[in-house]
Amino acid sequence: MDIEKKPARDTALKAQAAQAENLPVLLDNGTEHPKTNIPFSAIIDGRQFSGQSLSLVSATVAGLSGPELEGKQRIAVLRFDFDGYTIALQVDVHISRIHAETGELRLDFIEPTGEHLPTLRYLLNSHIAGDITSIDGIISRREKAGVSNAKSQGGSTTFGGYVGRGLRVAATAALSLALAAVAANLVYQRIFSKEVAQLATLSAGGQPLRAVASGQISYLNLGAAKGEVLYTLQAVSGDTLSVNMPCDCKILPGAAMEGSTVMAGDTVAEVVTGKTAPVVIATVSADQAKLLVRGDIAELKFPDGVVAYGKLTAGALALTPVGAQGEMRAVIAPNAALGGEAVGSPVSVRIISNRIFAIGQQLGLMSYNSTAG
């Protein structure tokens, strides 16, 4: 006798369909790194893109994008929004436009095995295993269903369970804070500040006496009085040029000495009249010179660990062109009183946006109390 089992079959099919909806989708693109549909977003140059698919080596995102991103290398922040916290990963990517009309972009990871790999692998593996599910665009941990008797199901959570959960939450929060700190430091280093490539020099703030031509110094008298010969230069043209001391003032030696070869414009010595304050002489690019003119702050780091801040001095000699690449010689007045023994020491210079510096002052991270210039 046949017994009708249609209701039971329908119930089983519905249960299987509901289970399939909760499983992650593997978007196999024919490589050994299939993409998954884990929810995420990407932030590139301050613009947010919606994540379409993600693997260990690339990602596909969509959003408003212009043609200027085509073929460029950028830092992409991959953000995973969990219920109550967020994980952000910094990845260097190469950008390719897939569809110009829809704004879909392909992000190829330049260093797939970088620092982001362990966290990204854990997230993708958890998503593939079904431990991470999606609810209205927010991803969350799936609670494991225990196969136990009714007594254990009705039992209360043990103290060890609370401790373990607290440790996991604390570890995740610490990881998120560390990633946020790394991201903030990268943004500060690459966007809100600019490192000056060449080392600067702390000067006494006097009048530099520069070589009038390229050649070799055959005579140098650092004790010369006014009108006496300060130095003699054998120019590459074959001429012998002598420069007299312009005043009765203190002479500070430069990098040149007898026998040194100098280029036209190099400082041979520096004369100081009256009371002067030390200044930093830095060679900056044309773009960095514009930032200093705009009022941005120069962070000055000295070999002994002292950190000071300064601004471009006033006057026509604050910026003078040097070289053939548009570089400028900038005179920066430090905000700290520096002793004369520090004159001549090298200085590392970084130019900081004045808005970011103002925020740093409010947070107590930076201080600018002008005592010079």
mmCIF file of C-alpha atoms in Angstrom:
data_model
loop_
_atom_site.group_PDB
_atom_site.id
_atom_site.type_symbol
_atom_site.label_atom_id
_atom_site.label_comp_id
_atom_site.label_asym_id
_atom_site.label_seq_id
_atom_site.Cartn_x
_atom_site.Cartn_y
_atom_site.Cartn_z
ATOM 1 C CA MET A 1 0.000 0.000 0.000
ATOM 2 C CA ASP A 2 1.368 3.427 -0.991
ATOM 3 C CA ILE A 3 1.341 6.075 1.731
ATOM 4 C CA GLU A 4 1.265 9.741 0.678
ATOM 5 C CA LYS A 5 4.475 11.425 1.883
ATOM 6 C CA LYS A 6 4.185 14.725 0.001
ATOM 7 C CA PRO A 7 3.874 16.998 3.105
ATOM 8 C CA ALA A 8 7.045 15.493 4.589
ATOM 9 C CA ARG A 9 8.940 15.981 1.332
ATOM 10 C CA ASP A 10 7.793 19.604 1.090
ATOM 11 C CA THR A 11 8.973 20.278 4.633
ATOM 12 C CA ALA A 12 12.400 18.773 3.906
ATOM 13 C CA LEU A 13 12.797 20.791 0.674
ATOM 14 C CA LYS A 14 11.935 24.051 2.464
ATOM 15 C CA ALA A 15 14.481 23.313 5.187
ATOM 16 C CA GLN A 16 17.198 22.648 2.586
ATOM 17 C CA ALA A 17 16.348 25.864 0.723
ATOM 18 C CA ALA A 18 16.523 27.901 3.930
ATOM 19 C CA GLN A 19 19.903 26.368 4.766
ATOM 20 C CA ALA A 20 21.253 27.126 1.268
ATOM 21 C CA GLU A 21 20.286 30.796 1.588
ATOM 22 C CA ASN A 22 22.515 31.150 4.657
ATOM 23 C CA LEU A 23 25.587 29.550 3.072
ATOM 24 C CA PRO A 24 28.258 31.822 1.511
ATOM 25 C CA VAL A 25 28.509 32.021 -2.253
ATOM 26 C CA LEU A 26 31.850 31.201 -3.905
ATOM 27 C CA LEU A 27 32.293 33.239 -7.066
ATOM 28 C CA ASP A 28 34.780 31.004 -8.883
ATOM 29 C CA ASN A 29 36.705 33.077 -11.405
ATOM 30 C CA GLY A 30 38.836 30.224 -12.705
ATOM 31 C CA THR A 31 41.845 30.803 -10.419
ATOM 32 C CA GLU A 32 43.132 29.162 -7.277
ATOM 33 C CA HIS A 33 41.838 32.174 -5.321
ATOM 34 C CA PRO A 34 38.021 32.127 -5.769
ATOM 35 C CA LYS A 35 36.196 35.254 -4.715
ATOM 36 C CA THR A 36 33.541 35.305 -1.993
ATOM 37 C CA ASN A 37 30.538 37.515 -1.398
ATOM 38 C CA ILE A 38 31.508 38.550 2.134
ATOM 39 C CA PRO A 39 30.057 42.030 2.839
ATOM 40 C CA PHE A 40 32.696 44.764 2.910
ATOM 41 C CA SER A 41 33.394 48.279 1.707
ATOM 42 C CA ALA A 42 36.533 49.971 0.355
ATOM 43 C CA ILE A 43 37.752 53.524 0.892
ATOM 44 C CA ILE A 44 40.103 54.979 -1.766
ATOM 45 C CA ASP A 45 41.255 58.630 -1.693
ATOM 46 C CA GLY A 46 38.463 59.442 0.757
ATOM 47 C CA ARG A 47 35.708 57.925 -1.419
ATOM 48 C CA GLN A 48 33.748 54.880 -0.285
ATOM 49 C CA PHE A 49 33.007 51.992 -2.639
ATOM 50 C CA SER A 50 30.647 49.070 -2.114
ATOM 51 C CA GLY A 51 32.327 45.653 -2.135
ATOM 52 C CA GLN A 52 31.127 43.179 -4.761
ATOM 53 C CA SER A 53 33.526 40.256 -4.298
ATOM 54 C CA LEU A 54 36.786 39.555 -2.469
ATOM 55 C CA SER A 55 39.647 37.040 -2.552
ATOM 56 C CA LEU A 56 43.165 36.863 -1.115
ATOM 57 C CA VAL A 57 44.657 38.572 -4.173
ATOM 58 C CA SER A 58 42.023 40.983 -5.511
ATOM 59 C CA ALA A 59 38.669 42.629 -4.942
ATOM 60 C CA THR A 60 35.845 44.054 -7.028
ATOM 61 C CA VAL A 61 34.073 47.219 -5.875
ATOM 62 C CA ALA A 62 31.492 49.624 -7.293
ATOM 63 C CA GLY A 63 30.848 53.284 -6.719
ATOM 64 C CA LEU A 64 31.412 56.797 -8.038
ATOM 65 C CA SER A 65 34.828 56.877 -9.669
ATOM 66 C CA GLY A 66 36.544 59.026 -12.272
ATOM 67 C CA PRO A 67 38.957 58.069 -15.043
ATOM 68 C CA GLU A 68 41.891 59.410 -12.987
ATOM 69 C CA LEU A 69 41.992 56.148 -10.993
ATOM 70 C CA GLU A 70 42.563 53.974 -14.063
ATOM 71 C CA GLY A 71 45.935 52.213 -13.854
ATOM 72 C CA LYS A 72 46.928 53.994 -10.616
ATOM 73 C CA GLN A 73 48.354 52.569 -7.381
ATOM 74 C CA ARG A 74 46.578 53.599 -4.197
ATOM 75 C CA ILE A 75 46.078 52.564 -0.587
ATOM 76 C CA ALA A 76 42.654 50.940 -0.201
ATOM 77 C CA VAL A 77 41.079 50.533 3.246
ATOM 78 C CA LEU A 78 39.015 47.315 3.276
ATOM 79 C CA ARG A 79 36.386 47.723 5.998
ATOM 80 C CA PHE A 80 34.359 44.915 7.541
ATOM 81 C CA ASP A 81 31.466 46.209 9.683
ATOM 82 C CA PHE A 82 30.530 43.748 12.421
ATOM 83 C CA ASP A 83 27.743 44.219 14.925
ATOM 84 C CA GLY A 84 29.371 46.609 17.393
ATOM 85 C CA TYR A 85 32.876 46.942 15.929
ATOM 86 C CA THR A 86 34.770 47.312 12.658
ATOM 87 C CA ILE A 87 37.902 45.695 11.210
ATOM 88 C CA ALA A 88 39.876 47.802 8.694
ATOM 89 C CA LEU A 89 42.774 46.512 6.580
ATOM 90 C CA GLN A 90 45.280 48.684 4.673
ATOM 91 C CA VAL A 91 46.166 47.210 1.255
ATOM 92 C CA ASP A 92 48.273 48.652 -1.602
ATOM 93 C CA VAL A 93 46.279 48.036 -4.786
ATOM 94 C CA HIS A 94 46.508 48.532 -8.547
ATOM 95 C CA ILE A 95 43.205 49.883 -9.905
ATOM 96 C CA SER A 96 41.557 48.821 -13.183
ATOM 97 C CA ARG A 97 38.176 50.028 -14.409
ATOM 98 C CA ILE A 98 35.826 47.188 -15.379
ATOM 99 C CA HIS A 99 32.702 49.141 -16.342
ATOM 100 C CA ALA A 100 32.933 52.893 -16.848
ATOM 101 C CA GLU A 101 29.143 53.387 -16.698
ATOM 102 C CA THR A 102 28.557 51.470 -13.456
ATOM 103 C CA GLY A 103 31.806 52.592 -11.803
ATOM 104 C CA GLU A 104 32.897 49.012 -11.132
ATOM 105 C CA LEU A 105 36.619 48.710 -10.319
ATOM 106 C CA ARG A 106 39.022 45.780 -9.952
ATOM 107 C CA LEU A 107 41.586 46.115 -7.168
ATOM 108 C CA ASP A 108 44.640 43.859 -7.588
ATOM 109 C CA PHE A 109 46.695 43.572 -4.383
ATOM 110 C CA ILE A 110 50.287 44.652 -5.053
ATOM 111 C CA GLU A 111 51.577 42.679 -2.045
ATOM 112 C CA PRO A 112 49.099 39.836 -1.389
ATOM 113 C CA THR A 113 51.342 38.466 1.385
ATOM 114 C CA GLY A 114 51.570 41.767 3.259
ATOM 115 C CA GLU A 115 50.632 42.457 6.878
ATOM 116 C CA HIS A 116 46.923 42.279 6.052
ATOM 117 C CA LEU A 117 47.082 38.610 4.907
ATOM 118 C CA PRO A 118 46.548 36.773 8.268
ATOM 119 C CA THR A 119 43.456 38.802 9.185
ATOM 120 C CA LEU A 120 42.000 38.667 5.648
ATOM 121 C CA ARG A 121 42.574 34.889 5.416
ATOM 122 C CA TYR A 122 40.853 34.378 8.767
ATOM 123 C CA LEU A 123 37.823 36.445 7.709
ATOM 124 C CA LEU A 124 37.445 34.692 4.351
ATOM 125 C CA ASN A 125 37.889 31.205 5.822
ATOM 126 C CA SER A 126 35.357 31.958 8.545
ATOM 127 C CA HIS A 127 32.909 33.227 5.949
ATOM 128 C CA ILE A 128 33.381 30.151 3.734
ATOM 129 C CA ALA A 129 32.940 27.852 6.757
ATOM 130 C CA GLY A 130 29.681 29.583 7.627
ATOM 131 C CA ASP A 131 30.940 31.074 10.910
ATOM 132 C CA ILE A 132 30.267 34.604 9.597
ATOM 133 C CA THR A 133 26.828 35.467 8.182
ATOM 134 C CA SER A 134 25.276 38.569 6.655
ATOM 135 C CA ILE A 135 22.266 40.393 8.092
ATOM 136 C CA ASP A 136 21.159 43.588 6.317
ATOM 137 C CA GLY A 137 24.681 44.390 5.143
ATOM 138 C CA ILE A 138 26.283 43.832 8.579
ATOM 139 C CA ILE A 139 28.293 40.684 9.127
ATOM 140 C CA SER A 140 28.135 38.806 12.409
ATOM 141 C CA ARG A 141 29.374 35.627 14.069
ATOM 142 C CA ARG A 142 27.082 32.616 13.789
ATOM 143 C CA GLU A 143 26.383 30.901 17.112
ATOM 144 C CA LYS A 144 27.330 27.207 16.964
ATOM 145 C CA ALA A 145 24.382 24.923 17.684
ATOM 146 C CA GLY A 146 25.451 22.307 20.188
ATOM 147 C CA VAL A 147 24.245 18.722 19.812
ATOM 148 C CA SER A 148 23.609 17.977 23.479
ATOM 149 C CA ASN A 149 20.845 16.813 25.721
ATOM 150 C CA ALA A 150 18.043 18.936 27.091
ATOM 151 C CA LYS A 151 19.849 19.439 30.379
ATOM 152 C CA SER A 152 22.892 21.080 28.812
ATOM 153 C CA GLN A 153 20.692 23.215 26.541
ATOM 154 C CA GLY A 154 18.851 24.614 29.497
ATOM 155 C CA GLY A 155 21.968 25.114 31.625
ATOM 156 C CA SER A 156 23.351 28.584 32.328
ATOM 157 C CA THR A 157 26.597 29.944 30.822
ATOM 158 C CA THR A 158 29.620 29.108 32.952
ATOM 159 C CA PHE A 159 32.089 31.632 34.359
ATOM 160 C CA GLY A 160 34.764 30.283 32.004
ATOM 161 C CA GLY A 161 32.484 31.016 29.057
ATOM 162 C CA TYR A 162 32.112 34.623 30.131
ATOM 163 C CA VAL A 163 35.880 34.975 30.563
ATOM 164 C CA GLY A 164 36.582 33.432 27.153
ATOM 165 C CA ARG A 165 34.059 35.689 25.450
ATOM 166 C CA GLY A 166 35.500 38.727 27.200
ATOM 167 C CA LEU A 167 39.022 37.819 26.098
ATOM 168 C CA ARG A 168 37.883 37.417 22.486
ATOM 169 C CA VAL A 169 36.139 40.789 22.543
ATOM 170 C CA ALA A 170 39.203 42.421 24.103
ATOM 171 C CA ALA A 171 41.530 40.831 21.528
ATOM 172 C CA THR A 172 39.300 41.970 18.665
ATOM 173 C CA ALA A 173 39.098 45.496 20.077
ATOM 174 C CA ALA A 174 42.885 45.619 20.507
ATOM 175 C CA LEU A 175 43.360 44.446 16.908
ATOM 176 C CA SER A 176 40.927 47.083 15.659
ATOM 177 C CA LEU A 177 42.714 49.820 17.616
ATOM 178 C CA ALA A 178 46.108 48.684 16.305
ATOM 179 C CA LEU A 179 44.846 48.660 12.718
ATOM 180 C CA ALA A 180 43.273 52.084 13.212
ATOM 181 C CA ALA A 181 46.581 53.421 14.579
ATOM 182 C CA VAL A 182 48.491 52.015 11.586
ATOM 183 C CA ALA A 183 45.957 53.521 9.195
ATOM 184 C CA ALA A 184 46.115 56.910 10.921
ATOM 185 C CA ASN A 185 49.917 56.903 10.801
ATOM 186 C CA LEU A 186 49.936 56.054 7.073
ATOM 187 C CA VAL A 187 47.420 58.801 6.324
ATOM 188 C CA TYR A 188 49.502 61.278 8.362
ATOM 189 C CA GLN A 189 52.757 60.265 6.650
ATOM 190 C CA ARG A 190 51.410 60.343 3.070
ATOM 191 C CA ILE A 191 48.625 62.933 3.032
ATOM 192 C CA PHE A 192 48.878 65.452 5.854
ATOM 193 C CA SER A 193 52.680 65.826 5.990
ATOM 194 C CA LYS A 194 55.571 65.857 3.527
ATOM 195 C CA GLU A 195 59.126 64.708 4.266
ATOM 196 C CA VAL A 196 61.909 66.951 2.932
ATOM 197 C CA ALA A 197 64.274 64.655 1.043
ATOM 198 C CA GLN A 198 67.540 66.462 1.811
ATOM 199 C CA LEU A 199 68.897 67.027 5.306
ATOM 200 C CA ALA A 200 68.845 70.665 6.434
ATOM 201 C CA THR A 201 71.479 72.523 8.462
ATOM 202 C CA LEU A 202 71.178 74.707 11.552
ATOM 203 C CA SER A 203 72.734 78.094 10.781
ATOM 204 C CA ALA A 204 73.732 80.868 13.191
ATOM 205 C CA GLY A 205 71.396 83.236 11.365
ATOM 206 C CA GLY A 206 74.155 85.498 10.066
ATOM 207 C CA GLN A 207 75.069 86.566 6.533
ATOM 208 C CA PRO A 208 76.429 83.692 4.425
ATOM 209 C CA LEU A 209 79.431 84.429 2.201
ATOM 210 C CA ARG A 210 79.041 82.180 -0.812
ATOM 211 C CA ALA A 211 81.495 81.109 -3.502
ATOM 212 C CA VAL A 212 81.352 83.513 -6.443
ATOM 213 C CA ALA A 213 82.335 80.765 -8.887
ATOM 214 C CA SER A 214 83.030 77.051 -9.051
ATOM 215 C CA GLY A 215 86.576 76.020 -8.241
ATOM 216 C CA GLN A 216 89.040 75.203 -5.429
ATOM 217 C CA ILE A 217 89.735 77.297 -2.332
ATOM 218 C CA SER A 218 93.481 77.911 -2.165
ATOM 219 C CA TYR A 219 93.467 80.315 0.825
ATOM 220 C CA LEU A 220 91.056 80.794 3.753
ATOM 221 C CA ASN A 221 91.584 83.239 6.667
ATOM 222 C CA LEU A 222 88.833 82.897 9.313
ATOM 223 C CA GLY A 223 90.508 85.654 11.383
ATOM 224 C CA ALA A 224 90.443 88.284 8.626
ATOM 225 C CA ALA A 225 89.550 91.855 9.607
ATOM 226 C CA LYS A 226 87.488 94.228 7.491
ATOM 227 C CA GLY A 227 89.139 94.776 4.089
ATOM 228 C CA GLU A 228 91.510 91.790 4.411
ATOM 229 C CA VAL A 229 91.341 88.788 2.100
ATOM 230 C CA LEU A 230 88.912 86.214 3.529
ATOM 231 C CA TYR A 231 89.443 83.531 0.882
ATOM 232 C CA THR A 232 91.039 83.011 -2.525
ATOM 233 C CA LEU A 233 89.413 80.816 -5.162
ATOM 234 C CA GLN A 234 91.069 79.122 -8.140
ATOM 235 C CA ALA A 235 88.115 79.127 -10.548
ATOM 236 C CA VAL A 236 87.589 76.404 -13.143
ATOM 237 C CA SER A 237 87.933 79.139 -15.762
ATOM 238 C CA GLY A 238 91.604 79.560 -14.724
ATOM 239 C CA ASP A 239 91.117 82.909 -12.959
ATOM 240 C CA THR A 240 92.225 83.563 -9.375
ATOM 241 C CA LEU A 241 89.483 85.327 -7.398
ATOM 242 C CA SER A 242 89.966 86.923 -3.970
ATOM 243 C CA VAL A 243 87.100 87.965 -1.663
ATOM 244 C CA ASN A 244 87.686 90.551 1.092
ATOM 245 C CA MET A 245 86.088 90.579 4.543
ATOM 246 C CA PRO A 246 83.073 92.964 4.319
ATOM 247 C CA CYS A 247 82.906 93.954 8.029
ATOM 248 C CA ASP A 248 84.533 93.770 11.445
ATOM 249 C CA CYS A 249 82.346 90.948 12.718
ATOM 250 C CA LYS A 250 82.481 87.378 13.894
ATOM 251 C CA ILE A 251 83.323 84.725 11.288
ATOM 252 C CA LEU A 252 81.770 81.284 11.517
ATOM 253 C CA PRO A 253 83.323 78.542 9.372
ATOM 254 C CA GLY A 254 81.225 76.744 6.788
ATOM 255 C CA ALA A 255 81.745 73.313 5.273
ATOM 256 C CA ALA A 256 84.591 74.602 3.058
ATOM 257 C CA MET A 257 88.271 74.701 4.024
ATOM 258 C CA GLU A 258 91.580 75.230 2.253
ATOM 259 C CA GLY A 259 91.772 72.769 -0.625
ATOM 260 C CA SER A 260 88.011 72.238 -0.768
ATOM 261 C CA THR A 261 86.233 72.200 -4.116
ATOM 262 C CA VAL A 262 83.092 74.301 -4.099
ATOM 263 C CA MET A 263 80.298 75.094 -6.524
ATOM 264 C CA ALA A 264 79.081 78.580 -7.229
ATOM 265 C CA GLY A 265 76.656 79.520 -4.441
ATOM 266 C CA ASP A 266 78.092 77.174 -1.779
ATOM 267 C CA THR A 267 78.613 78.783 1.635
ATOM 268 C CA VAL A 268 82.321 79.334 2.389
ATOM 269 C CA ALA A 269 81.849 81.154 5.711
ATOM 270 C CA GLU A 270 79.188 83.014 7.663
ATOM 271 C CA VAL A 271 79.543 86.433 9.308
ATOM 272 C CA VAL A 272 77.486 87.422 12.348
ATOM 273 C CA THR A 273 76.830 91.032 13.325
ATOM 274 C CA GLY A 274 75.041 91.787 16.591
ATOM 275 C CA LYS A 275 72.553 89.398 18.158
ATOM 276 C CA THR A 276 71.068 86.810 15.802
ATOM 277 C CA ALA A 277 68.855 83.769 16.318
ATOM 278 C CA PRO A 278 69.717 80.402 14.733
ATOM 279 C CA VAL A 279 67.737 79.389 11.669
ATOM 280 C CA VAL A 280 67.396 76.161 9.699
ATOM 281 C CA ILE A 281 68.486 76.227 6.057
ATOM 282 C CA ALA A 282 66.617 73.575 4.045
ATOM 283 C CA THR A 283 66.433 72.738 0.331
ATOM 284 C CA VAL A 284 62.785 72.030 -0.510
ATOM 285 C CA SER A 285 60.861 71.213 -3.665
ATOM 286 C CA ALA A 286 58.631 73.764 -5.378
ATOM 287 C CA ASP A 287 55.475 72.138 -3.954
ATOM 288 C CA GLN A 288 56.934 72.089 -0.434
ATOM 289 C CA ALA A 289 57.903 75.752 -0.781
ATOM 290 C CA LYS A 290 54.251 76.559 -1.580
ATOM 291 C CA LEU A 291 53.172 74.744 1.600
ATOM 292 C CA LEU A 292 55.591 76.821 3.692
ATOM 293 C CA VAL A 293 54.376 80.050 2.067
ATOM 294 C CA ARG A 294 50.796 78.955 2.857
ATOM 295 C CA GLY A 295 51.721 78.858 6.549
ATOM 296 C CA ASP A 296 52.268 75.141 7.127
ATOM 297 C CA ILE A 297 54.506 74.112 10.030
ATOM 298 C CA ALA A 298 58.025 72.641 9.707
ATOM 299 C CA GLU A 299 58.792 69.835 12.168
ATOM 300 C CA LEU A 300 62.533 69.932 12.983
ATOM 301 C CA LYS A 301 64.278 66.849 14.410
ATOM 302 C CA PHE A 302 67.871 67.217 15.671
ATOM 303 C CA PRO A 303 70.471 64.448 16.154
ATOM 304 C CA ASP A 304 70.211 64.649 19.974
ATOM 305 C CA GLY A 305 66.479 63.831 19.843
ATOM 306 C CA VAL A 306 65.227 67.395 20.305
ATOM 307 C CA VAL A 307 62.076 68.144 18.286
ATOM 308 C CA ALA A 308 61.134 71.742 17.520
ATOM 309 C CA TYR A 309 58.704 73.429 15.167
ATOM 310 C CA GLY A 310 59.180 76.446 12.944
ATOM 311 C CA LYS A 311 57.808 78.603 10.169
ATOM 312 C CA LEU A 312 59.233 80.260 7.080
ATOM 313 C CA THR A 313 60.924 83.530 7.971
ATOM 314 C CA ALA A 314 59.719 86.814 6.539
ATOM 315 C CA GLY A 315 61.614 88.809 3.949
ATOM 316 C CA ALA A 316 62.819 88.509 0.377
ATOM 317 C CA LEU A 317 65.582 86.025 1.272
ATOM 318 C CA ALA A 318 63.244 83.516 2.950
ATOM 319 C CA LEU A 319 63.079 81.552 -0.323
ATOM 320 C CA THR A 320 65.745 81.609 -3.025
ATOM 321 C CA PRO A 321 65.943 79.330 -6.075
ATOM 322 C CA VAL A 322 68.725 76.732 -6.260
ATOM 323 C CA GLY A 323 69.528 74.141 -8.922
ATOM 324 C CA ALA A 324 67.689 73.508 -12.173
ATOM 325 C CA GLN A 325 64.832 71.347 -10.825
ATOM 326 C CA GLY A 326 62.768 74.159 -9.323
ATOM 327 C CA GLU A 327 64.157 73.585 -5.812
ATOM 328 C CA MET A 328 64.228 76.412 -3.287
ATOM 329 C CA ARG A 329 66.492 77.257 -0.345
ATOM 330 C CA ALA A 330 64.157 77.925 2.600
ATOM 331 C CA VAL A 331 65.070 79.778 5.801
ATOM 332 C CA ILE A 332 63.000 78.428 8.722
ATOM 333 C CA ALA A 333 62.876 80.062 12.174
ATOM 334 C CA PRO A 334 62.609 77.455 14.991
ATOM 335 C CA ASN A 335 60.242 78.084 17.894
ATOM 336 C CA ALA A 336 62.836 76.893 20.450
ATOM 337 C CA ALA A 337 65.932 78.594 21.817
ATOM 338 C CA LEU A 338 68.862 76.576 20.426
ATOM 339 C CA GLY A 339 72.372 76.959 21.785
ATOM 340 C CA GLY A 340 75.285 78.025 19.637
ATOM 341 C CA GLU A 341 76.907 74.610 20.042
ATOM 342 C CA ALA A 342 74.160 73.130 17.867
ATOM 343 C CA VAL A 343 75.057 75.380 14.898
ATOM 344 C CA GLY A 344 76.115 73.317 11.914
ATOM 345 C CA SER A 345 74.292 70.152 13.000
ATOM 346 C CA PRO A 346 72.055 68.326 10.473
ATOM 347 C CA VAL A 347 68.288 68.638 10.804
ATOM 348 C CA SER A 348 65.519 66.351 9.511
ATOM 349 C CA VAL A 349 62.550 68.407 8.269
ATOM 350 C CA ARG A 350 58.902 67.373 7.763
ATOM 351 C CA ILE A 351 56.221 69.851 6.663
ATOM 352 C CA ILE A 352 52.888 69.411 8.497
ATOM 353 C CA SER A 353 49.525 70.812 7.404
ATOM 354 C CA ASN A 354 48.635 73.768 9.639
ATOM 355 C CA ARG A 355 45.115 72.351 10.156
ATOM 356 C CA ILE A 356 46.451 69.003 11.369
ATOM 357 C CA PHE A 357 48.961 70.853 13.559
ATOM 358 C CA ALA A 358 46.117 72.855 15.103
ATOM 359 C CA ILE A 359 44.273 69.610 15.912
ATOM 360 C CA GLY A 360 47.480 68.209 17.425
ATOM 361 C CA GLN A 361 47.761 71.302 19.627
ATOM 362 C CA GLN A 362 44.197 70.847 20.876
ATOM 363 C CA LEU A 363 44.971 67.211 21.728
ATOM 364 C CA GLY A 364 48.217 68.195 23.452
ATOM 365 C CA LEU A 365 50.352 66.241 20.963
ATOM 366 C CA MET A 366 52.139 69.287 19.514
ATOM 367 C CA SER A 367 53.079 72.703 20.863
ATOM 368 C CA TYR A 368 54.120 75.901 19.115
ATOM 369 C CA ASN A 369 55.213 78.660 21.456
ATOM 370 C CA SER A 370 57.190 81.002 19.235
ATOM 371 C CA THR A 371 60.480 82.201 20.714
ATOM 372 C CA ALA A 372 62.269 82.981 17.479
ATOM 373 C CA GLY A 373 61.754 84.826 14.249
#
